[in-house]
Structures are given as structure tokens and as C-alpha cells.
Amino acid sequence: MHRILITGAAGAIGNVLREGLRGRYPVVRVTDRAALGPAQKGEEVVEGLDLADLAGLEAAMKDVDAVVHLAGTPVEQPWEPILANNIIGLHNTYEAARRQGVKRIVFASSNHTIGFHPRGRHIDETVPPRPDGRYGVSKVFGEAMGRLYADKHGMEIINLRIGSFQPKPKNVRMLNTWLSHRDCVHLVDVCLRAAGIHFEIIYGVSANSRNKWHDSLAARIGYRPQDNAEEYAAEILVAMQPEDEPLTERLFHGGEYCAMEFDGDLAKIG
Ligand SMILES: NC(=O)c1ccc[n+]([C@@H]2O[C@H](COP(=O)([O-])OP(=O)(O)OC[C@H]3O[C@@H](n4cnc5c(N)ncnc54)[C@H](O)[C@@H]3O)[C@@H](O)[C@H]2O)c1
């Protein structure tokens, strides 16, 4: 990989990846619709580019080998921003990449694609999607777009089902789902370098003792997370016990996203 492009580089994960991947690739191009600051050594900056702008995206992808696609609405929101950023913007990103001959896309998907799977069960990358909101549905759409562009156009796609990207875990659920900053940088780095990729799903979590998400790709591509949320368990459990989580949250992998706007029947969700 000579030149990589990070979309959404002004955001929380984008900033950490921009810093962490700088110097590991000859050129790191960063883009966002928000301000990005001046280009550092080894960087190219494309500022003020919205995912709505297909021609602009195509220009930003010229001579790019791989895209790390982070830009989008990162939480549950009304339909309008999700439609604009995660559906239309996602399509524009894939289409611009195809037109420019980009080989690989590493897509920031989410655990909210599988949120309504019962938390009592360990799950892997083969379980059917069970999104827990409009945001989760948009990430399922993103993964499906990747499937299409891999099968139909031969692009190499890795979907990162990111857990909880935080400096440290903040609550009981994050003892399962935490992804530390340094593990995130390492994960994206191995995803960019891995050989033999067609269409893959990998869970973005640290080496948490309570992790319940497993996939076959992590070991295959050499993902070796160093951090474990368990180091923070004592301080978290002083403030909150697992049974303090409301039932509609603690029953499911998606946690509080499952409880948002919930008016379903818990007894029917197997
Ligand atoms: N933070 C997490 O724990 C987490 C978990 C799962 C998945 N993700 C995914 O990772 C990605 C990055 O998340 P984050 O926490 O850094 O979010 P963030 O909001 O901090 O960053 C997102 C960036 O995307 C940009 N953006 C949004 N819409 C855009 C558009 N239409 N055109 C151009 N730029 C646009 C924003 O300006 C922002 O800088 C998102 O796709 C999110 O869904 C994050």
C-alpha cells in the first residue's frame, strides 16, 4: 500500500488513526468535511469534502490504494442524516473507489449490526444481522455494499464491527466491548496489510476477558490486541453492577441502543 485515504479523519477515530498511521505508509491522505489542520510530513489533506460530492470523492481517491472509510453519522440519529451520510454517502464512497481502481476498503461498521442478538450468547461473524436502530441498519447496508463490490467488482473489503472506541471503558457493557486507541491503530494497520482478502468481517475489540465476539480473521491477519478492559473492572463495578443495567439493555449485545424507542416484546426476541 503506497497511498491510503482516511475519510472522516477529523473525527474521534480519525484523529487517532491519522496520528497512529502517519509514517507507516508512504502517503496518508486525509479527508473530512470538517477542518483537518495543516498537512504533516507524509500527509495530503483534502478538506471540506462532503460525501454527497461524488466527483470530489473521485478526485480524492486518485492514486489511492486503500480507503479507511470512517466518515458518517456515528450514533443513532433521525433518518435524514443517516440517509445522507451512511446510505447515500456510503454509496458515493464505494462508487468513487471503484471508478478510481482502489483495491481495498476498510469500512468502519459497528457492533450495532448485531445488537439484538442476546448478550448471553457468544457470537461470531457468521450470525445474521440484527440491527438495533436506524444507525445499525445503515451499517448493515454498508456491509452489503461491500459484499456487492467485492463479488461484482473484485474489490477487497474488510468490515470492522467496532465495539466501543474509548480511551478507557466507561461502563459494565464496555468491559465486553472496549476497543483501545492503540489496539484500533494496530487493527486498521493489519487490515490494510493483510493478504488474501475478498470480503471479511472482523470485530473491533481489545483483548477483553469478557469479550463475546469472535471471528476467524483476527488470528489469520495477525491482530494481537494488547489492552484488556478487565484492568478497569474493579473501578467500574464499584459504581455499577451488571444487574443495574436496565433489562432491555443488558439482555442484548447492543445495550442502550436496544432500549432506545423500544416498544417491542422482550419475550419474543429469541
Ligand atoms: N466510536 C465508536 O465507538 C464507533 C463504534 C462503531 C463504529 N464506529 C464508526 O466509526 C466511524 C468514526 O466514528 P467516530 O466515533 O470517529 O465519529 P466522529 O463523529 O467523531 O467522526 C466522524 C467524522 O465523519 C465526518 N463526516 C460525517 N458525515 C460526513 C459527510 N457527509 N461528509 C464528510 N465527512 C463527514 C465528520 O465531520 C466527522 O469528523 C463512524 O463511521 C462510526 O459509525 C465508531
Coordinates of C-alpha atoms and ligand atoms in Angstrom, one line a residue:
M1 CA 0.0 0.0 0.0
H2 CA 1.6 3.3 -1.1
R3 CA -1.2 5.8 -0.6
I4 CA -4.1 5.3 1.8
L5 CA -7.0 7.6 2.3
I6 CA -8.8 8.1 5.6
T7 CA -12.3 9.6 5.4
G8 CA -13.8 11.2 8.5
A9 CA -10.2 12.0 9.6
A10 CA -11.3 14.9 11.7
G11 CA -13.3 12.7 14.0
A12 CA -12.5 10.8 17.2
I13 CA -11.2 7.6 15.5
G14 CA -9.9 9.5 12.5
N15 CA -7.6 11.7 14.6
V16 CA -6.2 8.6 16.4
L17 CA -5.6 6.8 13.1
R18 CA -4.2 9.8 11.4
E19 CA -1.6 10.1 14.2
G20 CA -1.0 6.4 14.6
L21 CA -0.7 5.5 10.9
R22 CA 1.5 8.5 9.9
G23 CA 4.8 7.3 8.7
R24 CA 3.7 3.7 8.4
Y25 CA 2.6 4.3 4.7
P26 CA 4.5 6.5 2.2
V27 CA 1.4 8.8 1.9
V28 CA -1.6 9.1 4.2
R29 CA -4.2 11.3 2.6
V30 CA -6.9 12.5 5.0
T31 CA -10.3 14.0 4.2
D32 CA -13.4 15.2 6.0
R33 CA -16.0 17.9 5.6
A34 CA -14.7 19.4 8.8
A35 CA -11.4 21.2 9.4
L36 CA -8.3 19.0 9.4
G37 CA -5.4 21.4 10.1
P38 CA -2.3 21.6 8.0
A39 CA -0.7 18.5 6.3
Q40 CA 2.1 16.9 8.4
K41 CA 5.1 15.1 6.8
G42 CA 3.9 12.2 4.6
E43 CA 0.3 13.5 4.5
E44 CA -2.0 15.0 1.9
V45 CA -5.1 16.9 3.2
V46 CA -8.4 17.2 1.3
E47 CA -10.6 19.5 3.5
G48 CA -14.2 20.5 3.2
L49 CA -15.2 17.4 1.1
D50 CA -18.7 16.1 1.8
L51 CA -19.6 12.5 1.0
A52 CA -22.5 14.0 -1.1
D53 CA -19.9 15.1 -3.6
L54 CA -19.3 12.1 -5.8
A55 CA -17.0 14.0 -8.2
G56 CA -15.0 15.4 -5.3
L57 CA -14.7 11.9 -3.8
E58 CA -13.4 10.5 -7.1
A59 CA -10.8 13.2 -7.2
A60 CA -9.8 12.5 -3.6
M61 CA -9.3 8.8 -4.5
K62 CA -7.0 9.3 -7.4
D63 CA -3.9 7.1 -7.0
V64 CA -5.2 5.7 -3.7
D65 CA -4.6 2.0 -2.9
A66 CA -6.9 1.6 0.1
V67 CA -9.6 3.6 1.8
V68 CA -10.3 3.6 5.5
H69 CA -13.9 4.7 5.5
L70 CA -14.8 6.3 8.8
A71 CA -16.9 9.3 7.7
G72 CA -20.6 9.2 8.5
T73 CA -23.1 9.5 11.3
P74 CA -21.6 7.5 14.2
V75 CA -24.5 7.2 16.5
E76 CA -28.3 6.7 16.5
Q77 CA -29.9 9.8 14.8
P78 CA -33.1 10.7 12.9
W79 CA -33.4 9.1 9.5
E80 CA -32.3 12.2 7.5
P81 CA -28.6 12.4 8.5
I82 CA -28.3 8.6 8.4
L83 CA -29.7 8.6 4.8
A84 CA -27.4 11.4 3.7
N85 CA -24.2 10.2 5.3
N86 CA -24.4 6.5 5.8
I87 CA -26.5 5.4 2.8
I88 CA -26.0 7.9 0.0
G89 CA -22.6 9.0 1.2
L90 CA -21.5 5.3 1.6
H91 CA -22.7 4.5 -1.9
N92 CA -20.8 7.5 -3.3
T93 CA -17.6 6.4 -1.4
Y94 CA -17.7 2.8 -2.8
E95 CA -18.6 4.1 -6.3
A96 CA -15.8 6.7 -6.3
A97 CA -13.4 4.0 -5.1
R98 CA -14.4 1.6 -7.9
R99 CA -14.1 4.2 -10.6
Q100 CA -10.6 5.1 -9.4
G101 CA -9.4 1.5 -9.2
V102 CA -9.0 1.5 -5.4
K103 CA -8.1 -2.0 -4.3
R104 CA -9.3 -2.2 -0.8
I105 CA -11.8 -0.6 1.6
V106 CA -11.7 -1.0 5.3
F107 CA -15.1 0.1 6.5
A108 CA -16.0 1.3 10.0
S109 CA -19.0 -0.9 10.6
S110 CA -20.4 -1.4 14.0
N111 CA -21.5 -3.9 16.7
H112 CA -24.9 -2.3 16.2
T113 CA -25.3 -4.5 13.1
I114 CA -25.8 -7.4 15.6
G115 CA -27.3 -5.5 18.5
F116 CA -30.4 -7.6 19.1
H117 CA -28.5 -10.9 19.5
P118 CA -28.9 -12.0 23.1
R119 CA -25.9 -11.0 25.1
G120 CA -25.9 -14.3 26.9
R121 CA -24.5 -15.9 23.8
H122 CA -21.1 -15.7 22.2
I123 CA -21.4 -14.8 18.5
D124 CA -19.2 -14.9 15.5
E125 CA -19.0 -13.1 12.2
T126 CA -21.5 -15.6 10.5
V127 CA -24.6 -14.7 12.6
P128 CA -27.3 -12.9 10.7
P129 CA -27.6 -9.2 11.1
R130 CA -29.9 -8.0 13.9
P131 CA -29.6 -4.2 13.9
D132 CA -30.8 -2.3 16.9
G133 CA -31.7 1.0 15.3
R134 CA -31.6 3.1 12.1
Y135 CA -27.8 3.5 12.6
G136 CA -27.3 -0.2 12.8
V137 CA -29.4 -0.7 9.7
S138 CA -27.2 1.7 7.8
K139 CA -24.1 -0.3 8.8
V140 CA -25.8 -3.5 7.6
F141 CA -26.3 -1.6 4.3
G142 CA -22.7 -0.6 4.3
E143 CA -21.6 -4.2 4.8
A144 CA -24.0 -5.3 2.0
M145 CA -22.5 -2.7 -0.3
G146 CA -19.1 -4.1 0.5
R147 CA -20.3 -7.6 -0.3
L148 CA -21.5 -6.4 -3.7
Y149 CA -18.3 -4.5 -4.6
A150 CA -16.2 -7.5 -3.6
D151 CA -18.2 -10.1 -5.5
K152 CA -19.1 -8.0 -8.6
H153 CA -16.1 -5.7 -8.9
G154 CA -13.3 -7.7 -7.2
M155 CA -12.6 -5.1 -4.6
E156 CA -11.1 -6.3 -1.2
I157 CA -13.4 -5.4 1.6
I158 CA -13.0 -5.6 5.4
N159 CA -15.8 -4.6 7.6
L160 CA -14.7 -3.6 11.1
R161 CA -17.5 -4.2 13.6
I162 CA -16.1 -1.7 16.0
G163 CA -17.2 -2.1 19.7
S164 CA -16.7 0.9 21.9
F165 CA -13.7 3.1 20.9
Q166 CA -12.8 5.0 24.1
P167 CA -9.6 6.0 26.0
K168 CA -10.9 3.6 28.6
P169 CA -14.1 1.6 29.3
K170 CA -16.8 3.7 30.9
N171 CA -19.5 1.2 32.0
V172 CA -20.3 -2.5 32.5
R173 CA -21.1 -3.2 28.9
M174 CA -17.7 -1.8 27.8
L175 CA -16.0 -4.5 29.8
N176 CA -17.0 -6.7 26.9
T177 CA -16.9 -4.2 24.0
W178 CA -14.0 -1.8 24.6
L179 CA -11.5 -1.1 21.8
S180 CA -8.5 0.9 23.0
H181 CA -6.8 3.5 20.9
R182 CA -3.6 1.6 20.3
D183 CA -5.5 -1.6 19.5
C184 CA -7.6 0.3 17.0
V185 CA -4.5 1.6 15.2
H186 CA -2.9 -1.9 15.1
L187 CA -6.2 -3.4 13.9
V188 CA -6.6 -1.0 11.0
D189 CA -2.9 -1.4 10.2
V190 CA -3.2 -5.2 9.9
C191 CA -6.4 -4.9 7.9
L192 CA -4.6 -2.7 5.4
R193 CA -1.6 -5.1 5.1
A194 CA -3.4 -8.5 5.1
A195 CA -3.1 -10.8 2.1
G196 CA -5.8 -12.9 0.6
I197 CA -8.7 -10.6 1.3
H198 CA -12.0 -10.8 -0.6
F199 CA -14.9 -10.0 1.8
E200 CA -14.4 -10.1 5.6
I201 CA -15.9 -9.2 8.9
I202 CA -13.9 -8.6 12.0
Y203 CA -14.9 -7.5 15.4
G204 CA -13.1 -4.4 16.6
V205 CA -12.4 -5.2 20.3
S206 CA -9.4 -5.3 22.6
A207 CA -8.3 -8.4 24.4
N208 CA -11.1 -8.1 26.9
S209 CA -11.6 -11.1 29.2
R210 CA -15.4 -10.7 28.8
N211 CA -15.4 -10.3 25.0
K212 CA -18.2 -12.4 23.4
W213 CA -17.5 -11.6 19.8
H214 CA -15.2 -13.9 17.8
D215 CA -14.1 -14.1 14.2
S216 CA -11.7 -16.1 12.1
L217 CA -10.0 -13.2 10.5
A218 CA -8.3 -11.7 13.6
A219 CA -5.8 -14.6 14.0
R220 CA -5.4 -15.1 10.3
I221 CA -4.2 -11.5 9.7
G222 CA -2.2 -11.2 13.0
Y223 CA -4.4 -9.0 15.1
R224 CA -2.8 -9.1 18.5
P225 CA -4.6 -6.6 20.8
Q226 CA -2.7 -5.6 23.9
D227 CA -5.3 -4.0 26.1
N228 CA -7.9 -5.7 28.3
A229 CA -10.9 -3.8 29.8
E230 CA -10.7 -6.1 32.8
E231 CA -8.0 -3.8 34.2
Y232 CA -10.8 -1.3 34.8
A233 CA -13.4 -3.8 36.1
A234 CA -12.9 -3.0 39.8
E235 CA -13.4 0.7 39.4
I236 CA -16.4 0.3 37.1
L237 CA -18.1 -2.3 39.3
V238 CA -17.8 -0.1 42.4
A239 CA -20.1 2.4 40.6
M240 CA -22.4 -0.1 38.8
Q241 CA -23.2 -3.8 38.9
P242 CA -24.2 -5.7 35.8
E243 CA -27.8 -6.1 37.2
D244 CA -28.0 -2.3 37.4
E245 CA -28.2 -2.1 33.6
P246 CA -31.9 -1.8 32.6
L247 CA -33.2 -5.2 31.4
T248 CA -33.8 -4.1 27.7
E249 CA -30.1 -3.1 27.6
R250 CA -28.4 -5.9 29.5
L251 CA -30.2 -8.7 27.6
F252 CA -28.6 -7.7 24.2
H253 CA -25.2 -7.1 22.7
G254 CA -26.3 -3.6 21.5
G255 CA -27.0 -2.4 25.1
E256 CA -28.6 1.0 25.3
Y257 CA -29.3 1.2 21.6
C258 CA -31.7 -1.7 22.0
A259 CA -33.6 0.3 24.7
M260 CA -33.9 3.4 22.5
E261 CA -37.5 3.9 21.3
F262 CA -38.2 0.3 22.3
D263 CA -41.9 -0.7 22.4
G264 CA -41.5 -4.3 21.3
D265 CA -42.0 -7.6 23.3
L266 CA -38.9 -8.9 25.1
A267 CA -40.5 -12.3 25.3
K268 CA -40.5 -12.7 21.5
I269 CA -36.8 -11.8 20.9
G270 CA -35.1 -15.1 21.0
Ligands
LIG1 N1 -16.6 5.5 18.1 C1 -17.0 4.2 18.2 O1 -17.0 3.6 19.3 C2 -17.6 3.5 17.0 C3 -18.1 2.3 17.1 C4 -18.6 1.6 16.0 C5 -18.5 2.2 14.8 N2 -17.9 3.5 14.7 C6 -17.8 4.1 13.3 O2 -16.6 4.7 13.1 C7 -16.7 5.8 12.3 C8 -16.0 7.0 13.0 O3 -16.6 7.2 14.3 P1 -16.1 8.4 15.2 O4 -16.5 8.0 16.6 O5 -14.8 8.8 14.9 O6 -17.2 9.5 14.8 P2 -16.9 11.1 14.7 O7 -18.3 11.7 14.6 O8 -16.0 11.6 15.7 O9 -16.2 11.2 13.2 C9 -16.9 11.1 12.0 C10 -16.4 12.1 11.1 O10 -17.1 12.0 9.8 C11 -17.3 13.3 9.3 N3 -18.5 13.2 8.4 C12 -19.7 12.9 8.8 N4 -20.5 13.0 7.7 C13 -19.8 13.4 6.7 C14 -20.1 13.7 5.3 N5 -21.3 13.6 4.8 N6 -19.0 14.1 4.5 C15 -17.8 14.2 5.0 N7 -17.5 13.9 6.3 C16 -18.4 13.5 7.1 C17 -17.5 14.2 10.5 O11 -17.2 15.5 10.1 C18 -16.5 13.6 11.5 O12 -15.3 14.2 11.5 C19 -18.1 6.1 12.1 O13 -18.5 5.5 10.8 C20 -18.8 5.3 13.2 O14 -20.1 4.8 12.8 C21 -17.5 4.2 15.7

